[in-house]
Amino acid sequence: MAAALEQAKRGIGQTSPNPAVGAVLVVDGEVVAAGYHRGAGKPHAEVECLAAVRGRVPARAVLYVTLEPCSTVGRTGACTDAIIAAGVREIVVGAVDPNPRHAGRGIEILRESGAQVRSGVLADECTALNEAFNKWIRTGVPFVIAKCGMSLDARLTRVPGEARWITSAAARRHAQQLRASVDAILVGAETVRADNPRLTVRGVYQARQPWRVVLSRSGRLPRTAIVFTDRHSDRTLVFGRTTIRSLLRQLGERDITSVLIEGGGEILGQALDARAIDKVQIYVGGIISGGAVPAFAGRGAATASEAPRLAGVSYQQIGNDLCISGYPEWHERPTAK
Ligand SMILES: NC(=O)c1ccc[n+]([C@@H]2O[C@H](COP(=O)([O-])OP(=O)(O)OC[C@H]3O[C@@H](n4cnc5c(N)ncnc54)[C@H](OP(=O)(O)O)[C@@H]3O)[C@@H](O)[C@H]2O)c1
């Protein structure tokens, strides 16, 4: 299953609105074929893997797949049919299908065909691989990552000019990986007016640029801004007055499964107040910038118990910067007496 996971990782950021999935076929303890889902409309991982087998699948072969095989015909045929037709008699599944309408159905069909199926192997790892898809398929709402580069005094304020960055080039390169993994990047109009950002994936392979979503109540946006004039301008969407929750629902309806909020402080603050953030990734630069733009402006928590604490926190030093990521826990915690 670890080998199947490695396969799945090759598809991360390329498969939306489908999940990243990997598969390997093992005969006598040896991987004889492997495959992963390369993108929506392309063959699923199991089918890729079985297509890579030379000759017939031996009766003693075991198929490992990170996600329960699909049992419905979509843009491609049902994987359960392909597995049964190939004569695979033993299947090991990582995560069960997170779509409540299909969960367990693929496993059931394979068992009914007489195959032996084991599920839940490295299930946590297999599930974590598709955290965005898993949320979107259950709720219709994209998975939201809040990201910013902030100073030691929690400001986003940049000074104009060449050396305007709060974090180092290495930290910004690191953040490109995050961009490459999402379907859309969201910013407020003031960020477009102040920074004229490109909001594209650079230096990391990405078959398709993420959507760029700009929020503006006034509609006062420079027509010459890069997001409206570069060769990806057809990937820029502007939304007028709305709430973060309503915006996210609208993006989810467009098959956008993940949104990276890159600022500024007003938009990050609204997302925090709306409890709409699933994950944060904050780059802290070794600089004290002061200034008017706090990283998360907005109302703030009314009580200590309302302020989310982070679970699954990781701290990574990147040069002189620190990357902190984690998952806000939105349930209320009992306050200390
Ligand atoms: N260090 C970093 O990682 C980073 C990242 C991004 C930005 N920044 C900095 O942050 C500053 C900008 O941040 P900011 O907090 O001032 O502004 P912002 O969050 O980028 O944008 C605020 C604007 O977004 C629009 N808006 C806000 N809520 C809206 C809603 N609910 N519906 C529709 N539109 C809405 C409004 O635009 P209208 O005024 O057009 O109505 C509002 O003025 C800049 O200095 C930039 O350099 C830093």
Coordinates of C-alpha atoms and ligand atoms in Angstrom, one line a residue:
M1 CA 0.0 0.0 0.0
A2 CA 3.0 2.3 0.6
A3 CA 4.0 1.8 -3.0
A4 CA 0.4 2.5 -4.1
L5 CA 0.5 5.7 -2.0
E6 CA 3.7 6.8 -3.8
Q7 CA 1.9 6.3 -7.1
A8 CA -1.1 8.4 -5.9
K9 CA 1.2 11.3 -4.8
R10 CA 2.2 11.7 -8.4
G11 CA -1.3 12.8 -9.3
I12 CA -1.7 15.4 -6.4
G13 CA -2.9 18.7 -7.8
Q14 CA -3.6 17.2 -11.2
T15 CA -6.8 15.2 -10.7
S16 CA -9.5 17.7 -9.5
P17 CA -12.4 17.4 -9.2
N18 CA -11.4 13.7 -8.8
P19 CA -9.2 12.4 -5.9
A20 CA -5.5 11.4 -6.3
V21 CA -5.4 7.6 -6.4
G22 CA -2.6 5.1 -6.9
A23 CA -2.5 1.3 -7.4
V24 CA 0.0 -1.5 -7.7
L25 CA -0.3 -5.1 -8.7
V26 CA 1.8 -7.5 -6.6
V27 CA 2.7 -11.1 -7.6
D28 CA 4.7 -13.3 -5.1
G29 CA 5.6 -10.2 -3.1
E30 CA 6.8 -8.2 -6.1
V31 CA 5.3 -5.1 -7.7
V32 CA 4.7 -6.1 -11.3
A33 CA 2.6 -3.1 -12.4
A34 CA 1.7 0.3 -11.1
G35 CA -0.5 3.2 -12.1
Y36 CA -2.1 6.4 -10.9
H37 CA -5.0 8.7 -11.8
R38 CA -3.4 11.4 -14.0
G39 CA -6.4 13.7 -14.3
A40 CA -10.2 14.0 -14.7
G41 CA -11.5 12.1 -17.7
K42 CA -8.3 9.9 -17.8
P43 CA -8.3 6.3 -16.7
H44 CA -8.5 5.6 -13.0
A45 CA -5.5 4.2 -11.2
E46 CA -6.6 0.6 -11.1
V47 CA -7.2 0.6 -14.8
E48 CA -3.8 2.3 -15.5
C49 CA -2.2 -0.3 -13.4
L50 CA -4.0 -3.3 -15.0
A51 CA -3.2 -1.9 -18.5
A52 CA 0.5 -2.0 -17.5
V53 CA 0.4 -5.8 -16.9
R54 CA 2.1 -7.8 -19.6
G55 CA -0.1 -10.7 -20.6
R56 CA -2.7 -12.1 -18.3
V57 CA -3.1 -11.3 -14.6
P58 CA -1.9 -14.4 -12.7
A59 CA -4.6 -15.9 -10.4
R60 CA -2.4 -15.2 -7.3
A61 CA -1.9 -11.5 -8.0
V62 CA -3.0 -9.0 -5.4
L63 CA -4.2 -5.5 -6.4
Y64 CA -3.5 -2.7 -3.9
V65 CA -5.4 0.5 -4.4
T66 CA -5.4 3.6 -2.1
L67 CA -9.1 4.3 -2.6
E68 CA -12.1 2.0 -2.9
P69 CA -12.6 1.3 -6.6
C70 CA -15.6 3.1 -8.1
S71 CA -18.7 1.2 -9.0
T72 CA -20.4 3.8 -11.2
V73 CA -19.9 4.7 -14.8
G74 CA -18.9 8.4 -15.1
R75 CA -16.6 9.8 -17.7
T76 CA -14.8 6.5 -17.5
G77 CA -16.2 3.0 -16.9
A78 CA -16.7 1.4 -13.5
C79 CA -13.4 0.2 -12.0
T80 CA -15.1 -2.7 -10.3
D81 CA -16.0 -4.1 -13.8
A82 CA -12.4 -3.6 -15.0
I83 CA -11.0 -5.4 -12.0
I84 CA -13.4 -8.4 -12.2
A85 CA -12.8 -8.6 -16.0
A86 CA -9.1 -8.7 -15.5
G87 CA -9.5 -11.7 -13.2
V88 CA -8.1 -10.1 -10.1
R89 CA -9.1 -12.3 -7.1
E90 CA -7.6 -10.4 -4.2
I91 CA -7.9 -6.7 -3.6
V92 CA -6.5 -4.6 -0.7
V93 CA -8.1 -1.1 -0.3
G94 CA -6.8 1.9 1.6
A95 CA -9.6 4.4 2.2
V96 CA -13.3 3.8 1.7
D97 CA -15.0 6.1 -0.8
P98 CA -15.7 9.3 1.1
N99 CA -18.8 9.9 -1.0
P100 CA -21.7 8.8 1.3
R101 CA -23.7 7.7 -1.8
H102 CA -21.0 5.2 -2.9
A103 CA -19.2 4.3 0.3
G104 CA -18.7 0.6 0.6
R105 CA -20.5 -0.2 -2.7
G106 CA -17.3 -0.9 -4.7
I107 CA -16.1 -3.3 -2.0
E108 CA -19.4 -5.0 -1.9
I109 CA -19.5 -5.6 -5.7
L110 CA -16.0 -7.0 -5.7
R111 CA -16.9 -9.4 -2.8
E112 CA -20.1 -10.4 -4.6
S113 CA -17.9 -11.4 -7.6
G114 CA -16.2 -13.8 -5.3
A115 CA -13.0 -11.7 -4.9
Q116 CA -11.3 -11.4 -1.5
V117 CA -11.2 -7.8 -0.3
R118 CA -9.4 -6.3 2.7
S119 CA -9.9 -2.6 3.4
G120 CA -8.5 0.0 5.8
V121 CA -4.8 -0.7 5.1
L122 CA -2.9 2.6 5.8
A123 CA -6.3 4.1 5.8
D124 CA -5.2 7.3 7.6
E125 CA -2.5 8.0 5.1
C126 CA -4.7 7.2 2.1
T127 CA -7.5 9.5 3.5
A128 CA -5.1 12.4 4.3
L129 CA -3.9 12.4 0.7
N130 CA -7.3 13.8 -0.5
E131 CA -8.3 16.0 2.4
A132 CA -9.7 18.6 0.0
F133 CA -11.7 16.2 -2.1
N134 CA -13.0 14.4 0.9
K135 CA -14.6 17.6 2.3
W136 CA -15.9 18.8 -1.0
I137 CA -17.6 15.5 -2.0
R138 CA -19.4 15.3 1.3
T139 CA -20.4 19.0 1.7
G140 CA -20.2 20.7 -1.7
V141 CA -17.9 23.3 -0.1
P142 CA -14.2 23.5 -1.0
F143 CA -11.5 22.8 1.5
V144 CA -10.1 26.2 2.6
I145 CA -6.4 26.8 3.3
A146 CA -5.5 30.2 4.8
K147 CA -1.9 31.2 3.8
C148 CA 0.1 34.3 4.3
G149 CA 3.6 35.6 4.8
M150 CA 3.6 37.6 8.0
S151 CA 6.1 39.5 10.1
L152 CA 7.0 38.8 13.7
D153 CA 4.4 41.3 14.7
A154 CA 1.8 39.5 12.7
R155 CA 1.5 42.1 9.9
L156 CA 1.1 41.6 6.2
T157 CA 2.2 45.1 5.4
R158 CA 4.7 45.3 2.6
V159 CA 6.8 48.3 1.8
P160 CA 6.7 49.2 -1.9
G161 CA 9.8 48.5 -4.0
E162 CA 12.0 45.6 -4.9
A163 CA 12.8 44.2 -1.5
R164 CA 9.2 44.3 -0.4
W165 CA 8.9 40.7 0.7
I166 CA 8.3 39.7 4.3
T167 CA 9.7 36.2 3.7
S168 CA 12.6 34.8 1.8
A169 CA 12.7 33.5 -1.8
A170 CA 13.0 30.0 -0.3
A171 CA 9.8 30.4 1.7
R172 CA 8.0 31.8 -1.3
R173 CA 9.2 28.8 -3.4
H174 CA 7.9 26.5 -0.7
A175 CA 4.5 28.2 -1.0
Q176 CA 4.4 27.5 -4.7
Q177 CA 3.9 23.8 -3.8
L178 CA 0.8 24.8 -2.0
R179 CA -0.5 26.8 -5.0
A180 CA 0.1 23.8 -7.2
S181 CA -2.1 21.7 -5.0
V182 CA -5.2 23.8 -5.1
D183 CA -8.0 24.6 -7.5
A184 CA -8.4 28.3 -6.7
I185 CA -6.5 31.2 -5.1
L186 CA -8.6 33.9 -3.4
V187 CA -7.6 37.5 -2.6
G188 CA -9.2 40.8 -1.7
A189 CA -9.3 43.7 -4.2
E190 CA -6.9 45.7 -2.0
T191 CA -4.2 43.0 -2.6
V192 CA -4.6 43.3 -6.3
R193 CA -4.5 47.1 -6.1
A194 CA -1.5 47.2 -3.8
D195 CA 0.6 44.3 -5.1
N196 CA -0.6 43.5 -8.6
P197 CA 0.2 39.8 -7.9
R198 CA 0.4 37.1 -10.6
L199 CA -1.2 34.4 -8.4
T200 CA 0.1 31.7 -10.7
V201 CA 2.1 28.4 -10.1
R202 CA 5.7 28.9 -11.1
G203 CA 8.7 26.6 -10.8
V204 CA 6.5 23.6 -10.0
Y205 CA 4.8 21.4 -12.7
Q206 CA 1.2 22.1 -13.0
A207 CA -0.9 21.1 -16.0
R208 CA -3.5 23.8 -15.3
Q209 CA -3.2 27.1 -13.5
P210 CA -5.6 27.5 -10.5
W211 CA -8.5 29.8 -10.8
R212 CA -7.8 33.3 -9.4
V213 CA -10.7 34.7 -7.5
V214 CA -10.8 38.4 -6.5
L215 CA -13.4 39.9 -4.1
S216 CA -14.4 43.5 -4.6
R217 CA -17.5 45.3 -3.4
S218 CA -16.6 48.5 -5.3
G219 CA -15.6 46.8 -8.5
R220 CA -12.7 49.3 -8.4
L221 CA -10.0 47.1 -10.0
P222 CA -7.3 48.2 -12.4
R223 CA -8.1 46.8 -15.9
T224 CA -4.3 46.6 -16.4
A225 CA -3.7 44.3 -13.4
I226 CA -1.7 41.1 -14.3
V227 CA -4.6 38.8 -13.3
F228 CA -6.8 40.4 -16.1
T229 CA -4.1 40.8 -18.8
D230 CA -1.8 37.8 -18.7
R231 CA -2.3 34.6 -20.7
H232 CA -4.3 33.0 -17.9
S233 CA -6.7 35.9 -17.7
D234 CA -9.6 33.5 -18.6
R235 CA -8.9 31.9 -15.2
T236 CA -9.7 35.0 -13.2
L237 CA -13.1 35.4 -11.6
V238 CA -14.3 38.6 -9.8
F239 CA -17.1 38.4 -7.2
G240 CA -18.9 41.4 -5.8
R241 CA -20.3 41.9 -2.3
T242 CA -20.8 38.5 -0.8
T243 CA -20.1 36.5 2.3
I244 CA -17.2 34.0 2.5
R245 CA -19.6 31.2 3.1
S246 CA -21.8 32.0 0.1
L247 CA -18.7 32.5 -2.1
L248 CA -17.3 29.1 -1.1
R249 CA -20.6 27.4 -1.9
Q250 CA -20.6 29.1 -5.4
L251 CA -17.0 28.0 -6.0
G252 CA -17.9 24.4 -4.9
E253 CA -20.7 24.4 -7.5
R254 CA -18.1 25.0 -10.1
D255 CA -16.2 21.9 -9.1
I256 CA -13.6 23.9 -7.2
T257 CA -12.6 21.5 -4.4
S258 CA -9.9 23.6 -2.7
V259 CA -9.4 27.3 -2.1
L260 CA -6.1 28.9 -1.0
I261 CA -6.8 32.3 0.6
E262 CA -3.7 34.4 0.2
G263 CA -4.9 37.6 1.8
G264 CA -5.1 40.3 2.5
G265 CA -5.8 40.7 6.1
E266 CA -9.5 41.7 5.6
I267 CA -10.3 38.6 3.6
L268 CA -8.4 36.3 6.0
G269 CA -10.2 37.9 8.9
Q270 CA -13.6 37.4 7.4
A271 CA -12.7 33.7 6.7
L272 CA -11.6 33.3 10.4
D273 CA -14.8 35.0 11.7
A274 CA -16.9 32.8 9.5
R275 CA -15.0 29.7 10.8
A276 CA -14.5 28.8 7.2
I277 CA -10.8 27.8 7.5
D278 CA -9.9 24.1 7.4
K279 CA -6.1 24.5 7.4
V280 CA -3.6 27.3 7.9
Q281 CA -0.1 27.6 6.5
I282 CA 1.6 30.7 7.8
Y283 CA 5.1 31.8 6.9
V284 CA 6.7 33.9 9.6
G285 CA 9.5 36.1 8.4
G286 CA 12.3 37.4 10.7
I287 CA 11.2 41.0 10.3
I288 CA 9.2 43.5 12.3
S289 CA 7.3 45.5 9.8
G290 CA 4.6 47.3 11.9
G291 CA 2.0 49.0 9.7
A292 CA -1.7 48.9 9.1
V293 CA -2.4 45.4 7.9
P294 CA -2.8 42.7 10.5
A295 CA -2.7 39.1 9.2
F296 CA -6.2 38.3 10.3
A297 CA -8.2 41.4 10.7
G298 CA -11.9 41.1 11.5
R299 CA -14.1 40.8 14.6
G300 CA -12.0 38.2 16.3
A301 CA -13.2 35.7 18.8
A302 CA -15.7 36.9 21.4
T303 CA -14.5 34.5 24.1
A304 CA -11.3 32.6 24.5
S305 CA -13.1 29.3 23.9
E306 CA -14.2 30.6 20.4
A307 CA -10.6 31.1 19.2
P308 CA -9.6 28.0 17.3
R309 CA -6.5 26.2 18.5
L310 CA -4.5 24.3 15.9
A311 CA -4.3 20.5 15.8
G312 CA -1.7 18.6 13.9
V313 CA 0.6 21.5 14.0
S314 CA 3.9 21.4 12.2
Y315 CA 6.8 23.8 12.4
Q316 CA 9.3 23.9 9.6
Q317 CA 12.3 26.2 9.4
I318 CA 13.0 27.5 5.9
G319 CA 16.2 29.6 6.0
N320 CA 15.4 32.4 8.4
D321 CA 11.7 31.9 8.1
L322 CA 9.3 29.6 9.9
C323 CA 6.4 27.7 8.2
I324 CA 3.6 26.8 10.6
S325 CA 0.8 24.7 9.5
G326 CA -2.1 23.1 11.2
Y327 CA -5.9 22.5 11.4
P328 CA -8.1 24.9 13.4
E329 CA -10.3 23.1 15.8
W330 CA -13.6 24.9 15.6
H331 CA -15.5 23.1 18.4
E332 CA -15.6 25.1 21.6
R333 CA -13.2 24.0 24.3
P334 CA -14.0 24.3 28.0
T335 CA -12.4 27.5 29.4
A336 CA -9.9 27.1 32.2
K337 CA -11.5 27.8 35.6
Ligands
LIG1 N1 2.2 39.1 3.2 C1 1.3 38.5 2.5 O1 1.3 37.3 2.5 C2 0.3 39.3 1.9 C3 -0.7 38.7 1.1 C4 -1.7 39.5 0.5 C5 -1.8 40.8 0.7 N2 -0.8 41.4 1.5 C6 -0.9 42.8 1.8 O2 -2.1 43.1 2.4 C7 -2.6 44.4 2.0 C8 -4.0 44.2 1.5 O3 -4.8 43.6 2.6 P1 -6.1 44.3 3.1 O4 -6.6 43.6 4.3 O5 -5.9 45.8 3.1 O6 -7.2 44.1 1.9 P2 -7.7 42.8 1.1 O7 -8.2 41.8 2.1 O8 -6.6 42.3 0.1 O9 -8.9 43.4 0.3 C9 -9.9 44.1 0.9 C10 -10.9 44.4 -0.2 O10 -11.6 43.2 -0.6 C11 -12.9 43.5 -0.9 N3 -13.8 42.8 0.0 C12 -13.6 42.5 1.3 N4 -14.6 41.8 1.8 C13 -15.5 41.6 0.7 C14 -16.7 40.9 0.6 N5 -17.3 40.3 1.7 N6 -17.3 40.9 -0.6 C15 -16.8 41.5 -1.6 N7 -15.6 42.2 -1.6 C16 -15.0 42.2 -0.4 C17 -13.1 45.0 -0.8 O11 -12.7 45.6 -2.0 P3 -13.3 46.9 -2.6 O12 -12.6 48.0 -1.8 O13 -12.9 46.9 -4.1 O14 -14.7 47.0 -2.4 C18 -12.0 45.3 0.3 O15 -11.6 46.7 0.2 C19 -1.6 44.9 1.0 O16 -0.8 45.8 1.7 C20 -0.9 43.7 0.6 O17 0.5 44.1 0.2 C21 0.2 40.7 2.0

